[in-house]
Amino acid sequence: MSRGLIVVDVQNDFCEGGSVPVAGGARIATKIADLVERSAGGDYQYIVATRDHHIDPGGHFSETPDFQESFPVHCVAGGQGGEFHPHFAPAVTGGKIDAVFFKGAHSASKSGFEGADEQGTALADWLRARGVEDVDVVGIATDHCVRATALDAVKAGFRARVLLDYSVGVAPHTTAAALADFQQAGIAVTGAAPVQ
């Protein structure tokens, strides 16, 4: 039995200075990089990352966004906003991340389980092929893509845990709703939920 870590969307556009910034994103990027550095080959047999990678996501991009289903333009494929944040990127370039899963080319795709790696392998299939049964989920944002990824992990048959000390939420009310969703789905939660 293996445990995996899923790092969700630690990208420039979701951190301070990005097009859809979450306050505290850069700080969380640093904390996650430290977690990866400490845990690679130890607590986690496998560490993967997800990336929003939009080409033409339709109504997900909007000039009048509701910030639930529609958002300003962000994480465009090939653009700087879609790159990993500089505080986290060295973990990827340094070989600490085993695979990157791209999601949302032509849809909203909040969940990492809707993504695929460069070979087209879906996240759930990649994890199962390596005997992973338990996953920890961290990243940006607790109440959006972290939430969707954790819930889909359970739907795919994995035991999931969300590490709140390594995640950051957008707003108190939506983060509280996400925590309720986690409890209902049987997802374990550790730490406190930072919301800026």
Coordinates of C-alpha atoms in Angstrom, one line a residue:
M1 CA 0.0 0.0 0.0
S2 CA 1.3 3.4 -1.0
R3 CA 0.4 6.9 0.0
G4 CA 0.5 9.7 -2.5
L5 CA 0.5 13.5 -2.3
I6 CA -1.5 15.6 -4.7
V7 CA -0.4 19.2 -5.0
V8 CA -3.2 21.2 -6.6
D9 CA -2.7 24.2 -8.8
V10 CA 0.2 26.1 -7.2
Q11 CA 0.3 28.4 -10.2
N12 CA 1.1 32.1 -10.7
D13 CA -2.4 33.2 -11.5
F14 CA -3.7 31.8 -8.2
C15 CA -1.1 33.6 -6.1
E16 CA -0.6 37.3 -5.4
G17 CA -0.1 39.2 -8.6
G18 CA -2.0 36.7 -10.7
S19 CA -5.3 37.2 -12.5
V20 CA -7.3 35.3 -9.9
P21 CA -5.2 35.7 -6.8
V22 CA -5.8 33.9 -3.5
A23 CA -4.3 35.9 -0.6
G24 CA -1.7 33.7 1.0
G25 CA -1.0 31.7 -2.1
A26 CA 2.7 32.5 -2.3
R27 CA 3.1 31.6 1.4
I28 CA 1.3 28.3 0.8
A29 CA 3.5 27.7 -2.3
T30 CA 6.6 27.9 0.0
K31 CA 5.1 25.7 2.7
I32 CA 4.2 23.0 0.1
A33 CA 7.7 23.1 -1.4
D34 CA 9.1 22.5 2.1
L35 CA 6.7 19.6 2.6
V36 CA 7.7 18.1 -0.7
E37 CA 11.4 18.4 0.1
R38 CA 10.9 16.7 3.5
S39 CA 8.6 14.0 2.3
A40 CA 9.8 12.8 -1.1
G41 CA 10.7 9.2 -0.7
G42 CA 9.6 9.2 2.9
D43 CA 6.0 9.9 3.9
Y44 CA 4.9 9.7 0.3
Q45 CA 5.9 7.1 -2.2
Y46 CA 4.6 9.3 -5.0
I47 CA 4.1 13.1 -5.3
V48 CA 2.1 14.6 -8.2
A49 CA 1.0 18.1 -9.1
T50 CA -2.0 19.4 -11.1
R51 CA -2.1 22.4 -13.3
D52 CA -5.0 24.4 -14.7
H53 CA -4.2 24.4 -18.5
H54 CA -6.9 26.3 -20.3
I55 CA -7.0 26.5 -24.1
D56 CA -10.7 27.3 -24.7
P57 CA -12.7 26.5 -21.6
G58 CA -15.9 28.2 -22.9
G59 CA -18.0 29.9 -20.3
H60 CA -15.4 29.2 -17.6
F61 CA -13.8 32.5 -18.7
S62 CA -16.1 35.5 -18.3
E63 CA -15.9 39.3 -18.4
T64 CA -18.6 39.2 -15.7
P65 CA -17.5 36.2 -13.6
D66 CA -19.5 34.8 -10.7
F67 CA -16.3 33.4 -9.1
Q68 CA -18.0 30.0 -8.7
E69 CA -18.2 28.6 -12.1
S70 CA -16.9 31.5 -14.2
F71 CA -13.7 33.4 -13.6
P72 CA -11.5 36.0 -15.3
V73 CA -9.1 34.6 -17.9
H74 CA -6.4 32.6 -16.1
C75 CA -3.9 29.8 -16.5
V76 CA -3.9 30.0 -20.3
A77 CA -1.8 27.2 -21.8
G78 CA 1.6 28.5 -22.7
G79 CA 1.2 31.7 -20.6
Q80 CA 3.2 32.8 -17.6
G81 CA 0.1 32.8 -15.4
G82 CA -0.2 29.0 -15.9
E83 CA 3.3 28.3 -14.8
F84 CA 4.0 26.9 -11.3
H85 CA 4.7 29.6 -8.7
P86 CA 8.5 30.3 -8.3
H87 CA 8.3 29.2 -4.7
F88 CA 7.1 25.8 -5.7
A89 CA 8.6 25.4 -9.2
P90 CA 12.0 24.2 -8.0
A91 CA 10.3 21.1 -6.5
V92 CA 9.1 20.3 -10.0
T93 CA 12.3 21.1 -11.9
G94 CA 14.4 19.4 -9.2
G95 CA 12.7 16.1 -9.8
K96 CA 10.7 15.9 -6.6
I97 CA 7.4 15.7 -8.5
D98 CA 6.7 12.3 -10.1
A99 CA 4.1 13.5 -12.6
V100 CA 2.1 16.6 -13.6
F101 CA -1.5 16.4 -14.6
F102 CA -3.0 19.1 -16.9
K103 CA -6.7 19.9 -16.6
G104 CA -9.2 22.2 -18.2
A105 CA -8.0 22.5 -21.8
H106 CA -11.6 22.8 -23.0
S107 CA -13.6 22.9 -19.8
A108 CA -13.6 24.2 -16.2
S109 CA -12.1 21.0 -14.8
K110 CA -11.6 22.0 -11.1
S111 CA -10.7 18.4 -10.1
G112 CA -7.2 17.0 -10.7
F113 CA -9.0 13.7 -11.4
E114 CA -10.2 15.3 -14.7
G115 CA -6.6 15.8 -15.7
A116 CA -4.1 13.7 -17.6
D117 CA -0.3 13.6 -17.8
E118 CA 1.7 14.3 -21.0
Q119 CA 1.1 10.7 -22.1
G120 CA -2.6 11.1 -21.6
T121 CA -2.8 8.9 -18.5
A122 CA -5.6 10.0 -16.1
L123 CA -4.7 10.7 -12.5
A124 CA -6.7 7.9 -11.0
D125 CA -5.2 5.4 -13.4
W126 CA -1.7 6.6 -12.8
L127 CA -2.1 6.3 -9.0
R128 CA -3.7 2.8 -9.2
A129 CA -1.0 1.5 -11.5
R130 CA 1.5 2.3 -8.7
G131 CA -0.5 0.8 -5.9
V132 CA -1.6 4.1 -4.3
E133 CA -4.6 3.7 -2.0
D134 CA -4.3 6.8 0.2
V135 CA -3.9 10.3 -1.0
D136 CA -3.2 13.6 0.8
V137 CA -4.5 16.7 -1.0
V138 CA -3.0 20.2 -0.6
G139 CA -2.9 23.4 -2.7
I140 CA -5.0 26.3 -4.0
A141 CA -7.8 26.8 -3.2
T142 CA -9.3 24.8 -0.4
D143 CA -12.9 25.8 -1.4
H144 CA -12.4 25.2 -5.2
C145 CA -9.9 22.9 -6.8
V146 CA -8.6 21.3 -3.6
R147 CA -12.3 20.5 -2.7
A148 CA -13.1 19.1 -6.1
T149 CA -9.9 17.0 -6.2
A150 CA -10.4 15.5 -2.7
L151 CA -14.1 14.7 -3.4
D152 CA -13.2 13.0 -6.7
A153 CA -10.4 11.0 -5.0
V154 CA -13.1 9.4 -2.7
K155 CA -15.4 8.8 -5.7
A156 CA -12.5 7.1 -7.5
G157 CA -12.0 4.7 -4.5
F158 CA -9.1 6.3 -2.7
R159 CA -8.9 7.2 1.0
A160 CA -8.4 10.9 1.1
R161 CA -7.1 13.5 3.6
V162 CA -6.9 17.2 3.1
L163 CA -3.9 19.0 4.9
L164 CA -5.3 22.4 5.7
D165 CA -1.9 23.7 6.9
Y166 CA -0.8 23.4 3.3
S167 CA -3.9 24.8 1.6
V168 CA -5.5 28.2 1.4
G169 CA -9.1 29.1 0.9
V170 CA -10.7 32.1 -0.9
A171 CA -13.4 33.0 1.5
P172 CA -14.6 31.9 5.0
H173 CA -18.1 30.9 3.9
T174 CA -17.1 28.8 0.9
T175 CA -14.2 27.2 2.9
A176 CA -16.6 26.3 5.7
A177 CA -18.9 24.7 3.1
A178 CA -15.9 22.7 1.7
L179 CA -15.1 21.4 5.2
A180 CA -18.7 20.3 5.6
D181 CA -18.4 18.5 2.3
F182 CA -15.2 16.8 3.4
Q183 CA -16.9 15.5 6.6
Q184 CA -19.9 14.2 4.7
A185 CA -17.7 12.4 2.2
G186 CA -15.5 10.8 4.9
I187 CA -12.5 12.8 4.0
A188 CA -10.1 13.3 6.9
V189 CA -8.8 16.8 7.6
T190 CA -5.7 17.9 9.5
G191 CA -4.6 21.3 10.6
A192 CA -6.4 24.7 10.4
A193 CA -8.0 26.3 7.4
P194 CA -6.2 29.5 6.5
V195 CA -8.5 32.0 4.8
Q196 CA -7.1 35.4 4.0

